[in-house]
Short mmCIF file of C-alpha atoms in Angstrom, two decimals:
data_model
loop_
_atom_site.label_atom_id
_atom_site.label_comp_id
_atom_site.label_asym_id
_atom_site.label_seq_id
_atom_site.Cartn_x
_atom_site.Cartn_y
_atom_site.Cartn_z
CA UNK A 1 -46.77 68.27 0.23
CA UNK A 2 -45.39 72.05 2.44
CA UNK A 3 -44.20 76.27 3.41
CA UNK A 4 -44.07 69.48 1.45
CA UNK A 5 -45.22 70.77 -0.15
CA UNK A 6 -43.37 69.40 -0.06
CA UNK A 7 -43.38 71.74 -0.23
CA UNK A 8 -44.86 71.58 -0.72
CA UNK A 9 -43.03 70.16 -0.24
CA UNK A 10 -46.79 70.90 -0.83
CA UNK A 11 -47.79 68.93 -1.60
CA UNK A 12 -45.99 63.92 -1.27
CA UNK A 13 -44.02 61.25 -3.10
CA UNK A 14 -41.70 64.07 -3.74
CA UNK A 15 -41.68 65.95 -1.06
CA UNK A 16 -41.87 67.91 -1.07
CA UNK A 17 -45.23 69.48 1.34
CA UNK A 18 -44.74 69.50 0.56
CA UNK A 19 -41.49 67.29 0.87
CA UNK A 20 -44.55 69.72 1.16
CA UNK A 21 -47.33 66.84 -2.24
CA UNK A 22 -48.04 66.61 -5.97
CA UNK A 23 -51.09 66.72 -8.22
CA UNK A 24 -52.82 63.43 -8.80
CA UNK A 25 -53.80 62.42 -12.28
CA UNK A 26 -51.11 63.57 -14.59
CA UNK A 27 -48.56 64.99 -12.23
CA UNK A 28 -45.07 65.80 -13.35
CA UNK A 29 -42.65 63.23 -14.61
CA UNK A 30 -40.62 61.66 -11.87
CA UNK A 31 -37.02 62.64 -11.84
CA UNK A 32 -33.93 60.84 -10.92
CA UNK A 33 -30.75 62.22 -9.51
CA UNK A 34 -27.34 61.75 -8.34
CA UNK A 35 -25.32 63.69 -5.87
CA UNK A 36 -23.62 66.75 -4.52
CA UNK A 37 -23.08 69.70 -2.20
CA UNK A 38 -21.34 70.26 0.97
CA UNK A 39 -20.50 73.64 2.28
CA UNK A 40 -20.25 75.53 5.45
CA UNK A 41 -21.47 79.05 5.79
CA UNK A 42 -22.79 81.49 8.23
CA UNK A 43 -22.36 84.95 9.60
CA UNK A 44 -18.86 84.14 10.76
CA UNK A 45 -17.47 84.37 7.23
CA UNK A 46 -17.00 80.70 6.44
CA UNK A 47 -17.24 79.66 2.83
CA UNK A 48 -19.47 78.01 0.27
CA UNK A 49 -18.42 74.85 -1.56
CA UNK A 50 -16.30 76.83 -4.04
CA UNK A 51 -14.56 78.82 -1.31
CA UNK A 52 -16.63 81.96 -1.92
CA UNK A 53 -18.37 84.13 0.67
CA UNK A 54 -20.82 82.09 2.73
CA UNK A 55 -22.22 84.82 4.95
CA UNK A 56 -25.40 86.85 4.83
CA UNK A 57 -23.44 90.04 4.05
CA UNK A 58 -22.22 88.66 0.71
CA UNK A 59 -22.15 91.75 -1.60
CA UNK A 60 -22.87 89.61 -4.67
CA UNK A 61 -26.26 88.42 -3.45
CA UNK A 62 -29.19 89.48 -5.64
CA UNK A 63 -32.75 89.92 -4.42
CA UNK A 64 -35.12 87.73 -6.41
CA UNK A 65 -38.09 88.64 -4.16
CA UNK A 66 -38.48 90.47 -0.84
CA UNK A 67 -36.69 88.41 1.78
CA UNK A 68 -35.02 86.06 -0.71
CA UNK A 69 -31.51 86.66 -2.04
CA UNK A 70 -29.34 84.40 -4.15
CA UNK A 71 -25.98 84.03 -5.84
CA UNK A 72 -25.13 81.38 -8.40
CA UNK A 73 -22.06 79.52 -7.20
CA UNK A 74 -22.08 77.51 -10.42
CA UNK A 75 -24.31 78.05 -13.45
CA UNK A 76 -25.75 74.83 -14.85
CA UNK A 77 -26.72 73.93 -18.40
CA UNK A 78 -29.97 73.05 -20.11
CA UNK A 79 -33.53 74.16 -19.48
CA UNK A 80 -34.10 76.55 -16.54
CA UNK A 81 -36.24 75.24 -13.71
CA UNK A 82 -39.77 76.68 -14.04
CA UNK A 83 -41.90 77.92 -11.16
CA UNK A 84 -43.87 75.17 -9.46
CA UNK A 85 -41.67 72.42 -10.89
CA UNK A 86 -40.84 69.08 -9.40
CA UNK A 87 -37.15 69.20 -8.59
CA UNK A 88 -34.43 66.79 -7.56
CA UNK A 89 -31.75 68.48 -5.52
CA UNK A 90 -28.90 68.15 -3.08
CA UNK A 91 -28.82 70.83 -0.42
CA UNK A 92 -27.36 71.89 2.91
CA UNK A 93 -28.93 74.46 5.21
CA UNK A 94 -27.26 76.56 7.91
CA UNK A 95 -28.23 79.07 10.52
CA UNK A 96 -26.28 82.31 10.49
CA UNK A 97 -24.07 81.01 13.32
CA UNK A 98 -22.80 78.34 10.95
CA UNK A 99 -24.72 75.39 12.41
CA UNK A 100 -26.00 72.88 9.85
CA UNK A 101 -29.68 72.09 10.49
CA UNK A 102 -30.34 69.88 7.47
CA UNK A 103 -28.37 68.26 4.64
CA UNK A 104 -29.30 65.76 1.94
CA UNK A 105 -25.59 65.11 1.54
CA UNK A 106 -25.36 63.81 5.08
CA UNK A 107 -28.20 61.39 4.29
CA UNK A 108 -26.32 60.21 1.22
CA UNK A 109 -29.04 60.81 -1.36
CA UNK A 110 -30.67 63.74 -3.16
CA UNK A 111 -34.26 64.67 -2.51
CA UNK A 112 -37.18 65.16 -4.87
CA UNK A 113 -39.75 67.86 -4.06
CA UNK A 114 -42.57 69.69 -5.69
CA UNK A 115 -41.75 73.37 -5.20
CA UNK A 116 -45.29 74.23 -4.13
CA UNK A 117 -44.82 72.07 -1.06
CA UNK A 118 -41.78 73.92 0.20
CA UNK A 119 -41.13 77.08 2.16
CA UNK A 120 -41.64 80.31 0.23
CA UNK A 121 -37.91 81.03 0.11
CA UNK A 122 -37.32 77.88 -1.95
CA UNK A 123 -40.37 78.46 -4.13
CA UNK A 124 -38.93 81.84 -5.10
CA UNK A 125 -35.21 81.08 -4.94
CA UNK A 126 -34.86 77.87 -6.97
CA UNK A 127 -36.70 78.70 -10.26
CA UNK A 128 -34.28 79.77 -12.99
CA UNK A 129 -31.57 77.32 -11.94
CA UNK A 130 -30.33 74.89 -14.58
CA UNK A 131 -29.35 71.22 -14.08
CA UNK A 132 -25.88 70.97 -12.58
CA UNK A 133 -26.11 74.48 -11.18
CA UNK A 134 -25.35 75.35 -7.55
CA UNK A 135 -27.01 78.32 -5.86
CA UNK A 136 -26.58 80.05 -2.53
CA UNK A 137 -29.95 81.21 -1.17
CA UNK A 138 -30.40 83.47 1.87
CA UNK A 139 -33.94 83.41 3.24
CA UNK A 140 -35.43 85.84 5.74
CA UNK A 141 -37.63 84.48 8.56
CA UNK A 142 -40.90 85.51 6.89
CA UNK A 143 -40.01 83.42 3.83
CA UNK A 144 -38.79 80.51 5.98
CA UNK A 145 -40.22 79.43 9.34
CA UNK A 146 -41.25 82.79 10.75
CA UNK A 147 -41.32 83.68 14.41
CA UNK A 148 -42.18 80.12 15.41
CA UNK A 149 -39.21 78.43 13.74
CA UNK A 150 -39.04 74.64 13.36
CA UNK A 151 -37.86 73.30 16.75
CA UNK A 152 -35.54 71.93 17.80
CA UNK A 153 -33.13 72.79 14.99
CA UNK A 154 -34.43 76.12 13.68
CA UNK A 155 -35.13 78.82 16.29
CA UNK A 156 -37.92 81.32 15.76
CA UNK A 157 -36.93 84.35 13.69
CA UNK A 158 -34.04 82.56 11.97
CA UNK A 159 -32.48 83.73 8.72
CA UNK A 160 -31.50 80.62 6.75
CA UNK A 161 -28.60 80.04 4.36
CA UNK A 162 -28.77 77.23 1.80
CA UNK A 163 -26.52 75.84 -0.87
CA UNK A 164 -28.67 74.02 -3.41
CA UNK A 165 -27.59 71.93 -6.38
CA UNK A 166 -30.23 71.26 -9.01
CA UNK A 167 -29.94 67.76 -10.40
CA UNK A 168 -33.14 67.69 -12.43
CA UNK A 169 -36.47 69.46 -12.80
CA UNK A 170 -39.72 68.76 -14.58
CA UNK A 171 -42.80 70.95 -14.97
CA UNK A 172 -45.71 69.78 -12.86
CA UNK A 173 -49.15 69.38 -14.31
CA UNK A 174 -52.43 70.08 -12.59
CA UNK A 175 -54.54 67.23 -11.35
CA UNK A 176 -58.23 66.95 -11.84
CA UNK A 177 -60.63 65.66 -9.23
CA UNK A 178 -61.65 62.09 -9.77
CA UNK A 179 -60.96 58.71 -8.23
CA UNK A 180 -60.10 59.17 -4.60
CA UNK A 181 -61.25 62.78 -4.45
CA UNK A 182 -63.22 63.92 -1.44
CA UNK A 183 -65.17 66.96 -0.37
CA UNK A 184 -65.77 68.59 2.98
CA UNK A 185 -69.39 67.62 3.36
CA UNK A 186 -70.88 64.68 5.28
CA UNK A 187 -70.61 61.28 3.66
CA UNK A 188 -67.27 61.85 1.96
CA UNK A 189 -64.56 59.35 2.88
CA UNK A 190 -60.83 59.03 3.30
CA UNK A 191 -59.37 56.62 0.72
CA UNK A 192 -57.58 54.32 3.16
CA UNK A 193 -60.40 53.45 5.57
CA UNK A 194 -63.54 55.15 4.20
CA UNK A 195 -63.86 57.23 7.38
CA UNK A 196 -64.99 60.87 7.52
CA UNK A 197 -62.99 62.84 4.98
CA UNK A 198 -64.33 66.30 5.70
CA UNK A 199 -63.17 69.27 7.70
CA UNK A 200 -66.13 68.69 10.05
CA UNK A 201 -64.72 65.32 11.19
CA UNK A 202 -65.46 65.04 14.96
CA UNK A 203 -62.47 62.75 15.40
CA UNK A 204 -59.99 65.49 14.48
CA UNK A 205 -57.68 66.77 17.20
CA UNK A 206 -56.50 70.39 17.11
CA UNK A 207 -52.78 70.42 17.90
CA UNK A 208 -52.42 74.18 17.71
CA UNK A 209 -53.10 77.15 15.44
CA UNK A 210 -55.98 75.36 13.74
CA UNK A 211 -53.88 72.38 12.58
CA UNK A 212 -55.94 69.22 13.04
CA UNK A 213 -54.97 65.56 12.85
CA UNK A 214 -56.56 62.13 13.13
CA UNK A 215 -54.67 58.86 12.92
CA UNK A 216 -56.40 56.48 10.52
CA UNK A 217 -53.90 53.72 11.22
CA UNK A 218 -51.29 53.49 13.96
CA UNK A 219 -47.85 52.53 12.74
CA UNK A 220 -45.10 50.66 14.59
CA UNK A 221 -41.51 51.44 15.45
CA UNK A 222 -39.80 54.73 16.19
CA UNK A 223 -41.95 57.88 15.97
CA UNK A 224 -40.96 60.49 13.40
CA UNK A 225 -39.07 63.32 15.09
CA UNK A 226 -39.36 67.03 14.25
CA UNK A 227 -37.05 67.93 11.38
CA UNK A 228 -36.55 64.30 10.34
CA UNK A 229 -36.18 62.99 6.80
CA UNK A 230 -39.12 60.75 5.91
CA UNK A 231 -40.33 58.61 3.03
CA UNK A 232 -44.07 59.02 2.63
CA UNK A 233 -47.06 58.54 0.36
CA UNK A 234 -49.68 61.26 0.39
CA UNK A 235 -52.67 62.78 -1.35
CA UNK A 236 -53.84 66.36 -0.92
CA UNK A 237 -57.27 67.86 -1.55
CA UNK A 238 -58.86 71.27 -1.37
CA UNK A 239 -62.17 71.29 0.51
CA UNK A 240 -64.18 71.20 -2.73
CA UNK A 241 -62.86 67.69 -3.32
CA UNK A 242 -60.24 68.48 -5.94
CA UNK A 243 -57.00 66.52 -5.74
CA UNK A 244 -54.06 68.90 -6.19
CA UNK A 245 -51.23 66.48 -5.48
CA UNK A 246 -50.69 62.75 -4.96
CA UNK A 247 -47.61 60.57 -4.74
CA UNK A 248 -49.86 57.55 -5.39
CA UNK A 249 -50.64 58.87 -8.85
CA UNK A 250 -46.91 59.03 -9.54
CA UNK A 251 -46.46 55.48 -8.35
CA UNK A 252 -43.73 56.09 -5.77
CA UNK A 253 -43.43 57.64 -2.30
CA UNK A 254 -41.58 60.89 -1.73
CA UNK A 255 -38.47 61.39 0.38
CA UNK A 256 -38.38 64.76 2.10
CA UNK A 257 -37.10 66.63 5.12
CA UNK A 258 -39.60 68.11 7.56
CA UNK A 259 -37.37 71.18 7.67
CA UNK A 260 -38.24 71.98 4.05
CA UNK A 261 -42.00 71.68 3.84
CA UNK A 262 -45.04 73.76 4.76
CA UNK A 263 -45.66 74.20 8.48
CA UNK A 264 -48.75 72.02 8.37
CA UNK A 265 -46.52 69.09 7.47
CA UNK A 266 -43.52 69.99 9.62
CA UNK A 267 -45.82 70.20 12.66
CA UNK A 268 -48.45 67.61 11.73
CA UNK A 269 -46.29 64.63 10.74
CA UNK A 270 -43.96 64.24 13.78
CA UNK A 271 -45.13 61.46 16.08
CA UNK A 272 -46.26 59.21 13.24
CA UNK A 273 -44.69 55.76 13.02
CA UNK A 274 -43.73 53.68 9.95
CA UNK A 275 -46.85 52.17 8.42
CA UNK A 276 -49.07 54.77 10.04
CA UNK A 277 -51.62 56.82 8.10
CA UNK A 278 -52.74 60.25 9.28
CA UNK A 279 -55.35 62.72 8.12
CA UNK A 280 -54.19 66.35 8.31
CA UNK A 281 -56.43 69.40 7.98
CA UNK A 282 -54.20 72.41 7.43
CA UNK A 283 -55.42 76.02 7.67
CA UNK A 284 -54.18 78.48 5.07
CA UNK A 285 -51.82 80.14 7.56
CA UNK A 286 -49.87 76.87 7.90
CA UNK A 287 -50.14 76.01 4.22
CA UNK A 288 -49.97 78.48 1.33
CA UNK A 289 -51.49 81.53 2.97
CA UNK A 290 -53.56 84.15 1.24
CA UNK A 291 -51.47 83.93 -1.93
CA UNK A 292 -52.19 80.21 -2.44
CA UNK A 293 -50.31 78.33 -5.13
CA UNK A 294 -52.10 78.96 -8.44
CA UNK A 295 -53.52 77.28 -10.35
CA UNK A 296 -53.90 74.26 -8.08
CA UNK A 297 -54.35 75.87 -4.65
CA UNK A 298 -56.49 79.03 -4.29
CA UNK A 299 -55.51 81.77 -1.87
CA UNK A 300 -56.77 81.17 1.67
CA UNK A 301 -57.36 77.46 0.99
CA UNK A 302 -57.75 74.93 3.79
CA UNK A 303 -56.03 71.71 2.74
CA UNK A 304 -56.81 68.09 3.58
CA UNK A 305 -54.10 65.44 3.38
CA UNK A 306 -53.80 61.73 3.89
CA UNK A 307 -50.18 60.90 4.70
CA UNK A 308 -48.67 57.42 5.09
CA UNK A 309 -45.18 57.02 6.53
CA UNK A 310 -43.28 54.40 4.56
CA UNK A 311 -40.09 54.82 6.58
#
């Protein structure tokens, strides 16, 4: 799920905590994509994919929300992407010095996210795009990774420049609590091993700023690095036991970049190995903040995730 979530990413199979997470039950239809976008931009005046202004001082940028500006490089066709949708996109992201910090194009495949799992700048900057459209999005630090950044690729206080191509989008649907749901009280269990599923789990380790983790299963192979692209299964709950997102319910894992999801994922997933399963307890400040992500995630919500790294 993700600020994976997917993305929310928020949020997940998409991932996008998230690569940012996605509501269990009847979550959005899964979307398929195909390809696109390469561009170089930055404060030095280099260009977007169509040769147009790629810098932050582009006079044609429009403010869609405080700290988020955009310009449509190419207008797509069809139904506009709604807020909170599950999207399939190609994208490249730069710092203002022109350095690329992430690109789905370089990985050779588009990425599917649920918008609620992603950083705020994407949540606010992508809705309204149509399939086939390409958009330049300039995101201020407070709508991206803030003063902390996302080391090692994104320094603290960074303004980010993205070129995003929307391949497909589908409205997401809320998930109701049910099979696999858990609450924060004693006796509730994690789905994978039936261990303590609450926020009061004594086995949790605080890794900073209230973000807590516990490995339910150790994986094997190379550990996930900060900012990496990962394929993962996940389920996310609020502390009252309601499932708000689950890749398992969609029947497929989600591919997402740790540079595009909420901070709880970008900081809590690195170090996991393929096959590993980790419980994450994410405070609101590293998730969706005081605004939440209505209707699934209330403002100020602490989130509980079970994340499995597929590869």
